[in-house]
Amino acid sequence: MPALVFDGLLALGLVVLAWQAVAGTHLFRSVVLFIAFGLLMSIAWLRLGAPDIAMAEAAVGAGLTGVLLLNTLGRIGPEDVDEPDPRYTRPLRWAVFGGCLLLAGLIAWAVTARDRVAGLAPRVRDQLGESGVENPVTAVLLNFRGLDTLVEVGVLVLAVVAVASLGRPRPRPETRAWEAPPSALLDWFIPRVAPVAVLVGAYLWWAGAKLPGGAFQGGTVVAAAGVMLLLSERPLQEALAGARLRVLVVLGFAGFLTVAALSQVFGGVLLEYPVHWAHGSIVAIEIGLTLSIAACLFVLVRGAEGVYPERDAAGEDRA
Amino acid sequence: MSSALLFTVCGALIVATGLYGLFVHRHILRKIVAANVGVGGVYLVLIGGSAVPGQTAADPVPQALTLTGIVIAVSITAFALALLQNLHARTGARSLDGEGDP
């Protein structure tokens, strides 16, 4: 019973934060509340028995997405107040609200009203011995549904290419850029905590075969370390740029694709590893994935700066 | 009423919240936040809805789907924000209604 009360408060907090993040008037407040929402979400994942998601949510959902949003807010004018669209008059807003609420009811009804089925967990458990790893989530990600993960990493690389090809726009003169004031936290603490974060990332990658963790969780923690270092203005920009950075970005996708091609050529089935090769294949793919996910997320936070040689965004001359 | 059911209903409400924000607000950054909030609700519905009574660990297949979703969502968000920065740098607009500030 106390657990249910806790979950009830958590669920209530999630809905309230979601509403505040979406419907408030100040954008900065909204972004901060979104980060808090992500942190509460990761507690909810623990309560639902999904520690793998909890880690990814805390690092990506709350952390990196929050940094991306704050970065953009800083570039386009942080003092913005956002009123609802005037085309949406009050009655129309209520109508939209009602419609969305109806949809929520339908979703909840559709999911809960169906007959209870055992789900796929027992089938995953039965086949786990053949997968090469002991963590069922890693088994699904890299063996049973490896194709999904392959395409997902492809999307991540594509996002880097897309952002890089947009070029880096110079902020408009009227928007005042945010400058972090020098502080002991940035200059002393972060360079010391970042190596620990990298170690944690590497551990998560290694532990992912048996315990909650894996390439995604490890990669995002390493990316977060990189982003913190960016804030403290260590010379990471020069160290990680150009060809070296491009190799890191595509390494995971290329490695995964190679394994996929080998399994197709020698086994006849895409991404079906022979049982005694499975563990080695998965751990090898995950090394590449951890590095690439870290590199891709890091580059996305930097606005893809340094991927290509410096180039101005087209159309900037007009501005 | 179990916790899984609670979080499923909570997820459905969050989907509705995100959708509402996506409709009603003009500022693109707000729309992006709303989309991210709504996506979080979808994950909750996925995991909460697939929970089996008596099982402590969540079903690994929806867990893997959600992990994939989180990475895709951050990729799309980064791209959308880069588009917004470009739009603002070129035209000064922060919404899609036309010229100038919203």
Coordinates of C-alpha atoms in Angstrom, one line a residue:
Chain A
M1 CA 0.0 0.0 0.0
P2 CA 2.7 2.6 0.8
A3 CA 4.2 1.7 -2.6
L4 CA 1.0 2.5 -4.3
V5 CA 0.7 5.9 -2.5
F6 CA 4.3 6.7 -3.6
D7 CA 3.5 5.7 -7.2
G8 CA 0.3 7.8 -7.0
L9 CA 2.2 10.9 -6.0
L10 CA 4.9 10.2 -8.6
A11 CA 2.2 9.9 -11.3
L12 CA 0.5 13.0 -10.1
G13 CA 3.8 14.9 -10.1
L14 CA 4.5 13.7 -13.7
V15 CA 1.2 14.9 -15.0
V16 CA 1.5 18.3 -13.2
L17 CA 5.1 18.8 -14.5
A18 CA 4.1 17.8 -18.0
W19 CA 1.2 20.3 -17.9
Q20 CA 3.4 23.1 -16.5
A21 CA 6.1 22.5 -19.0
V22 CA 3.6 22.6 -21.9
A23 CA 1.2 25.3 -20.8
G24 CA 3.2 27.8 -18.9
T25 CA 4.1 31.3 -20.3
H26 CA 7.8 31.4 -19.7
L27 CA 9.9 29.3 -21.9
F28 CA 12.9 29.1 -19.6
R29 CA 10.7 27.9 -16.8
S30 CA 9.1 25.4 -19.2
V31 CA 12.5 23.9 -20.2
V32 CA 13.6 23.6 -16.6
L33 CA 10.4 21.9 -15.7
F34 CA 10.9 19.6 -18.6
I35 CA 14.2 18.5 -17.2
A36 CA 12.6 17.9 -13.8
F37 CA 9.9 15.9 -15.7
G38 CA 12.7 13.7 -17.2
L39 CA 14.2 13.1 -13.7
L40 CA 10.8 12.1 -12.3
M41 CA 10.3 9.8 -15.3
S42 CA 13.5 8.0 -14.6
I43 CA 12.2 7.3 -11.0
A44 CA 9.0 6.0 -12.6
W45 CA 11.0 3.6 -14.8
L46 CA 12.6 2.2 -11.7
R47 CA 9.2 1.7 -10.2
L48 CA 8.1 -0.1 -13.3
G49 CA 11.1 -2.4 -13.2
A50 CA 12.9 -0.9 -16.1
P51 CA 16.3 0.2 -14.8
D52 CA 17.8 0.2 -18.4
I53 CA 15.3 2.9 -19.5
A54 CA 15.8 4.8 -16.2
M55 CA 19.5 5.3 -16.9
A56 CA 18.9 6.3 -20.5
E57 CA 16.1 8.7 -19.5
A58 CA 18.1 10.4 -16.9
A59 CA 21.1 10.9 -19.2
V60 CA 19.3 11.6 -22.5
G61 CA 15.7 12.6 -21.7
A62 CA 16.5 14.9 -18.9
G63 CA 20.2 15.7 -19.4
L64 CA 21.1 16.0 -23.0
T65 CA 17.7 17.1 -24.3
G66 CA 17.7 19.7 -21.6
V67 CA 21.1 20.9 -22.6
L68 CA 19.9 21.1 -26.3
L69 CA 16.8 23.0 -25.3
L70 CA 18.7 25.5 -23.1
N71 CA 21.4 26.0 -25.8
T72 CA 18.7 26.9 -28.4
L73 CA 16.9 29.1 -25.9
G74 CA 20.2 31.0 -25.3
R75 CA 20.7 31.4 -29.1
I76 CA 17.2 32.6 -30.0
G77 CA 16.5 34.9 -27.0
P78 CA 16.0 33.5 -23.5
E79 CA 13.7 36.3 -22.2
D80 CA 10.9 35.1 -24.4
V81 CA 7.4 34.9 -23.1
D82 CA 5.1 32.7 -25.1
E83 CA 1.4 33.2 -25.2
P84 CA -1.0 30.7 -26.7
D85 CA -1.7 31.1 -30.4
P86 CA -4.4 33.9 -30.8
R87 CA -6.1 31.9 -33.5
Y88 CA -7.0 29.5 -30.7
T89 CA -9.7 31.4 -28.9
R90 CA -10.7 30.3 -25.4
P91 CA -13.7 28.0 -26.6
L92 CA -11.5 26.5 -29.2
R93 CA -8.7 25.8 -26.7
W94 CA -11.3 24.1 -24.5
A95 CA -12.4 22.0 -27.4
V96 CA -8.8 21.0 -28.2
F97 CA -8.3 20.2 -24.5
G98 CA -11.5 18.0 -24.5
G99 CA -10.4 16.2 -27.6
C100 CA -7.0 15.5 -26.2
L101 CA -8.5 14.3 -22.9
L102 CA -10.9 12.0 -24.9
L103 CA -7.8 10.6 -26.7
A104 CA -6.1 9.9 -23.4
G105 CA -9.2 8.0 -22.2
L106 CA -9.3 6.0 -25.4
I107 CA -5.6 5.1 -25.1
A108 CA -6.0 4.1 -21.5
W109 CA -9.1 2.1 -22.3
A110 CA -7.5 0.4 -25.4
V111 CA -4.4 -0.7 -23.5
T112 CA -6.2 -1.9 -20.3
A113 CA -9.3 -3.4 -21.7
R114 CA -7.6 -6.0 -23.8
D115 CA -7.2 -9.6 -22.6
R116 CA -4.2 -10.1 -20.4
V117 CA -1.5 -11.9 -22.4
A118 CA 1.8 -13.2 -21.1
G119 CA 3.7 -10.7 -23.4
L120 CA 7.1 -11.5 -24.9
A121 CA 9.0 -11.8 -21.7
P122 CA 8.7 -15.6 -21.4
R123 CA 9.8 -16.1 -25.0
V124 CA 12.8 -13.9 -24.5
R125 CA 13.7 -15.8 -21.3
D126 CA 13.5 -19.2 -23.2
Q127 CA 15.8 -18.0 -25.9
L128 CA 18.2 -16.1 -23.7
G129 CA 20.7 -18.9 -23.6
E130 CA 21.3 -18.6 -27.4
S131 CA 21.6 -14.8 -27.3
G132 CA 25.1 -14.6 -25.9
V133 CA 24.2 -12.2 -23.1
E134 CA 22.4 -12.5 -19.8
N135 CA 20.6 -9.1 -19.8
P136 CA 17.3 -9.7 -21.6
V137 CA 17.1 -6.0 -22.8
T138 CA 20.6 -6.2 -24.3
A139 CA 19.6 -9.6 -25.9
V140 CA 16.5 -7.9 -27.6
L141 CA 18.5 -4.8 -28.6
L142 CA 21.5 -6.5 -30.2
N143 CA 20.3 -10.0 -31.1
F144 CA 16.6 -10.7 -31.4
R145 CA 15.7 -7.2 -32.7
G146 CA 19.2 -6.2 -33.9
L147 CA 17.8 -4.8 -37.1
D148 CA 15.9 -2.1 -35.1
T149 CA 19.0 -1.1 -33.3
L150 CA 21.1 -1.0 -36.6
V151 CA 18.6 1.4 -38.2
E152 CA 18.4 3.4 -35.0
V153 CA 22.1 4.0 -35.0
G154 CA 21.7 4.9 -38.7
V155 CA 19.2 7.6 -37.7
L156 CA 21.6 9.0 -35.1
V157 CA 24.3 9.3 -37.7
L158 CA 21.8 10.8 -40.1
A159 CA 20.8 13.4 -37.5
V160 CA 24.5 14.4 -37.2
V161 CA 24.8 14.7 -41.0
A162 CA 21.6 16.7 -41.2
V163 CA 22.6 19.1 -38.4
A164 CA 26.1 19.5 -39.8
S165 CA 24.8 20.3 -43.3
L166 CA 22.6 23.1 -42.0
G167 CA 25.7 24.9 -40.9
R168 CA 26.1 26.9 -37.7
P169 CA 24.0 30.0 -37.7
R170 CA 25.5 33.1 -36.1
P171 CA 23.0 34.4 -33.4
R172 CA 21.2 37.6 -34.4
P173 CA 22.8 40.7 -32.9
E174 CA 19.8 41.6 -30.8
T175 CA 19.9 38.3 -28.9
R176 CA 22.2 38.5 -26.0
A177 CA 24.3 35.3 -25.7
W178 CA 24.4 33.5 -22.4
E179 CA 27.8 33.5 -20.8
A180 CA 28.6 31.2 -18.0
P181 CA 30.2 33.1 -15.2
P182 CA 33.5 31.6 -14.1
S183 CA 33.0 29.4 -11.1
A184 CA 34.7 26.7 -9.1
L185 CA 32.1 24.2 -10.2
L186 CA 33.0 24.6 -13.9
D187 CA 36.7 25.1 -13.6
W188 CA 37.7 22.8 -10.8
F189 CA 35.0 20.2 -10.3
I190 CA 34.0 19.2 -13.8
P191 CA 37.5 18.4 -15.2
R192 CA 37.9 16.1 -12.2
V193 CA 34.5 14.4 -12.4
A194 CA 34.6 13.9 -16.1
P195 CA 37.2 11.0 -16.1
V196 CA 35.0 9.3 -13.5
A197 CA 32.0 9.7 -15.8
V198 CA 33.9 8.1 -18.7
L199 CA 34.9 5.2 -16.4
V200 CA 31.2 4.8 -15.4
G201 CA 30.3 4.8 -19.1
A202 CA 32.8 2.1 -19.8
Y203 CA 31.6 0.0 -16.9
L204 CA 28.0 0.3 -18.1
W205 CA 29.0 -0.9 -21.5
W206 CA 30.8 -3.9 -20.0
A207 CA 28.1 -4.7 -17.4
G208 CA 25.4 -4.5 -20.1
A209 CA 25.9 -8.1 -21.0
K210 CA 24.7 -9.3 -17.6
L211 CA 23.2 -6.4 -15.7
P212 CA 21.1 -3.4 -16.6
G213 CA 23.3 -1.2 -18.8
G214 CA 24.8 -1.4 -22.2
A215 CA 26.0 0.7 -25.2
F216 CA 23.2 3.2 -24.9
Q217 CA 23.5 3.9 -21.3
G218 CA 27.3 3.9 -21.4
G219 CA 27.4 6.1 -24.5
T220 CA 25.1 8.7 -23.1
V221 CA 27.1 8.9 -19.8
V222 CA 30.3 9.5 -21.8
A223 CA 28.5 12.1 -24.0
A224 CA 27.3 13.9 -20.8
A225 CA 30.9 14.0 -19.6
G226 CA 32.0 15.5 -22.9
V227 CA 29.2 18.1 -22.7
M228 CA 30.3 19.1 -19.1
L229 CA 33.8 19.5 -20.4
L230 CA 32.5 21.8 -23.1
L231 CA 30.9 24.0 -20.4
S232 CA 34.2 24.2 -18.6
E233 CA 36.0 25.3 -21.8
R234 CA 38.6 22.6 -21.8
P235 CA 40.3 22.3 -25.1
L236 CA 38.1 19.5 -26.2
Q237 CA 37.1 21.4 -29.4
E238 CA 40.4 21.1 -31.0
A239 CA 41.1 17.5 -29.8
L240 CA 37.8 16.2 -31.2
A241 CA 37.3 17.6 -34.6
G242 CA 37.5 16.8 -38.3
A243 CA 38.4 13.4 -39.5
R244 CA 38.9 12.0 -36.0
L245 CA 35.4 13.0 -35.0
R246 CA 33.8 11.8 -38.2
V247 CA 35.4 8.3 -37.7
L248 CA 34.0 8.2 -34.2
V249 CA 30.5 9.2 -35.4
V250 CA 30.2 6.4 -38.0
L251 CA 32.3 3.7 -36.2
G252 CA 29.3 2.1 -34.5
F253 CA 27.1 2.1 -37.5
A254 CA 29.9 0.8 -39.8
G255 CA 30.9 -1.9 -37.4
F256 CA 27.3 -3.0 -36.9
L257 CA 26.7 -3.0 -40.7
T258 CA 29.9 -5.1 -41.2
V259 CA 28.7 -7.7 -38.7
A260 CA 25.2 -7.7 -40.4
A261 CA 26.8 -8.2 -43.8
L262 CA 29.0 -11.0 -42.5
S263 CA 26.1 -12.8 -40.9
Q264 CA 24.1 -12.4 -44.1
V265 CA 27.0 -13.8 -46.3
F266 CA 28.1 -16.6 -44.1
G267 CA 24.9 -17.5 -42.2
G268 CA 22.4 -16.6 -44.8
V269 CA 20.3 -14.8 -42.2
L270 CA 20.7 -11.1 -41.5
L271 CA 22.0 -10.4 -38.0
E272 CA 21.7 -14.0 -36.8
Y273 CA 25.0 -14.9 -35.1
P274 CA 26.1 -18.4 -34.5
V275 CA 25.6 -19.3 -30.8
H276 CA 29.3 -19.4 -29.9
W277 CA 30.0 -16.2 -31.7
A278 CA 27.1 -14.3 -30.3
H279 CA 28.7 -13.0 -27.1
G280 CA 31.8 -11.8 -28.9
S281 CA 29.8 -10.2 -31.7
I282 CA 27.6 -8.3 -29.3
V283 CA 30.4 -7.1 -27.1
A284 CA 32.3 -6.0 -30.2
I285 CA 29.3 -4.2 -31.7
E286 CA 28.7 -2.5 -28.3
I287 CA 32.2 -1.1 -28.1
G288 CA 31.7 0.7 -31.4
L289 CA 28.1 1.7 -30.4
T290 CA 29.2 3.1 -27.1
L291 CA 31.9 5.3 -28.8
S292 CA 29.6 6.4 -31.6
I293 CA 26.6 7.1 -29.5
A294 CA 28.8 9.2 -27.2
A295 CA 30.3 11.0 -30.2
C296 CA 27.0 11.6 -32.0
L297 CA 25.2 13.0 -28.9
F298 CA 28.2 15.2 -28.1
V299 CA 28.4 16.5 -31.6
L300 CA 24.6 17.2 -31.7
V301 CA 24.9 19.3 -28.5
R302 CA 27.7 21.2 -30.2
G303 CA 25.4 21.9 -33.1
A304 CA 27.6 19.6 -35.3
E305 CA 30.5 22.1 -35.0
G306 CA 33.8 20.6 -36.1
V307 CA 32.3 17.7 -38.1
Y308 CA 33.1 19.4 -41.4
P309 CA 35.7 22.1 -41.9
E310 CA 34.4 25.5 -40.8
R311 CA 31.7 26.8 -43.1
D312 CA 29.1 29.5 -42.8
A313 CA 25.4 28.8 -43.0
A314 CA 24.0 29.8 -46.4
G315 CA 21.9 33.0 -46.3
E316 CA 23.8 34.4 -43.4
D317 CA 25.2 37.2 -45.5
R318 CA 21.7 38.6 -45.9
A319 CA 21.1 38.9 -42.2
Chain B
M1 CA -5.5 -0.7 -9.0
S2 CA -1.9 -1.6 -9.6
S3 CA 1.1 0.7 -10.2
A4 CA 1.3 -0.4 -13.8
L5 CA -2.3 0.6 -14.4
L6 CA -1.6 3.9 -12.6
F7 CA 1.4 4.7 -14.9
T8 CA -0.5 3.7 -18.0
V9 CA -3.3 6.2 -17.2
C10 CA -0.6 8.7 -16.3
G11 CA 1.1 8.1 -19.6
A12 CA -2.1 8.5 -21.5
L13 CA -2.7 11.9 -19.8
I14 CA 0.8 13.0 -20.6
V15 CA 0.3 12.1 -24.3
A16 CA -2.8 14.3 -24.2
T17 CA -0.9 17.1 -22.6
G18 CA 1.9 17.0 -25.2
L19 CA -0.6 16.9 -28.0
Y20 CA -2.5 19.9 -26.5
G21 CA 0.7 21.9 -26.3
L22 CA 1.6 21.0 -29.9
F23 CA -1.7 22.4 -31.1
V24 CA -2.2 25.5 -29.0
H25 CA 1.3 27.0 -28.8
R26 CA 3.0 29.0 -31.6
H27 CA 6.6 29.2 -30.4
I28 CA 8.5 26.4 -32.0
L29 CA 10.6 25.7 -29.0
R30 CA 7.4 25.1 -27.0
K31 CA 6.1 22.8 -29.6
I32 CA 9.4 20.8 -29.4
V33 CA 9.1 20.6 -25.6
A34 CA 5.5 19.5 -26.0
A35 CA 6.4 16.8 -28.5
N36 CA 9.1 15.5 -26.1
V37 CA 6.6 15.4 -23.2
G38 CA 4.1 13.6 -25.3
V39 CA 6.7 11.0 -26.4
G40 CA 7.5 10.3 -22.7
G41 CA 3.8 9.5 -22.2
V42 CA 3.9 7.0 -25.1
Y43 CA 6.8 5.2 -23.4
L44 CA 4.9 5.0 -20.1
V45 CA 1.8 3.5 -22.0
L46 CA 4.1 1.0 -23.7
I47 CA 5.8 -0.2 -20.5
G48 CA 2.9 0.2 -18.1
G49 CA 0.5 -1.5 -20.6
S50 CA 2.8 -4.5 -21.2
A51 CA 3.3 -5.2 -17.5
V52 CA 2.2 -8.6 -16.3
P53 CA 0.8 -8.9 -12.7
G54 CA 3.3 -10.5 -10.5
Q55 CA 6.3 -9.7 -12.6
T56 CA 8.8 -7.3 -11.1
A57 CA 10.9 -6.7 -14.2
A58 CA 9.3 -5.0 -17.2
D59 CA 8.9 -6.9 -20.5
P60 CA 12.3 -6.6 -22.3
V61 CA 10.8 -6.1 -25.8
P62 CA 8.9 -2.9 -25.0
Q63 CA 12.0 -1.8 -22.9
A64 CA 14.2 -2.2 -26.0
L65 CA 11.6 -0.3 -28.1
T66 CA 11.6 2.5 -25.5
L67 CA 15.4 2.7 -25.4
T68 CA 15.4 2.9 -29.2
G69 CA 12.6 5.6 -29.0
I70 CA 14.6 7.7 -26.6
V71 CA 17.6 7.8 -28.9
I72 CA 15.5 8.5 -32.0
A73 CA 13.6 11.3 -30.0
V74 CA 16.9 13.0 -29.0
S75 CA 18.1 12.8 -32.7
I76 CA 14.9 14.4 -34.0
T77 CA 14.9 17.0 -31.3
A78 CA 18.5 18.0 -32.1
F79 CA 17.6 18.3 -35.8
A80 CA 14.4 20.3 -35.0
L81 CA 16.3 22.7 -32.7
A82 CA 19.0 23.2 -35.4
L83 CA 16.3 24.1 -37.9
L84 CA 14.8 26.5 -35.4
Q85 CA 18.2 28.2 -34.8
N86 CA 18.6 28.5 -38.5
L87 CA 15.1 29.9 -39.0
H88 CA 15.7 32.5 -36.3
A89 CA 19.1 33.5 -37.5
R90 CA 17.8 34.1 -41.0
T91 CA 14.4 35.6 -40.4
G92 CA 14.1 36.4 -36.7
A93 CA 11.0 34.2 -36.6
R94 CA 10.3 31.9 -33.7
S95 CA 7.1 30.5 -35.0
L96 CA 5.8 29.3 -38.4
D97 CA 3.2 32.0 -38.8
G98 CA 5.2 34.3 -41.1
E99 CA 7.5 37.2 -40.6
G100 CA 9.0 38.5 -37.4
D101 CA 8.5 37.6 -33.8
P102 CA 5.4 35.8 -32.6

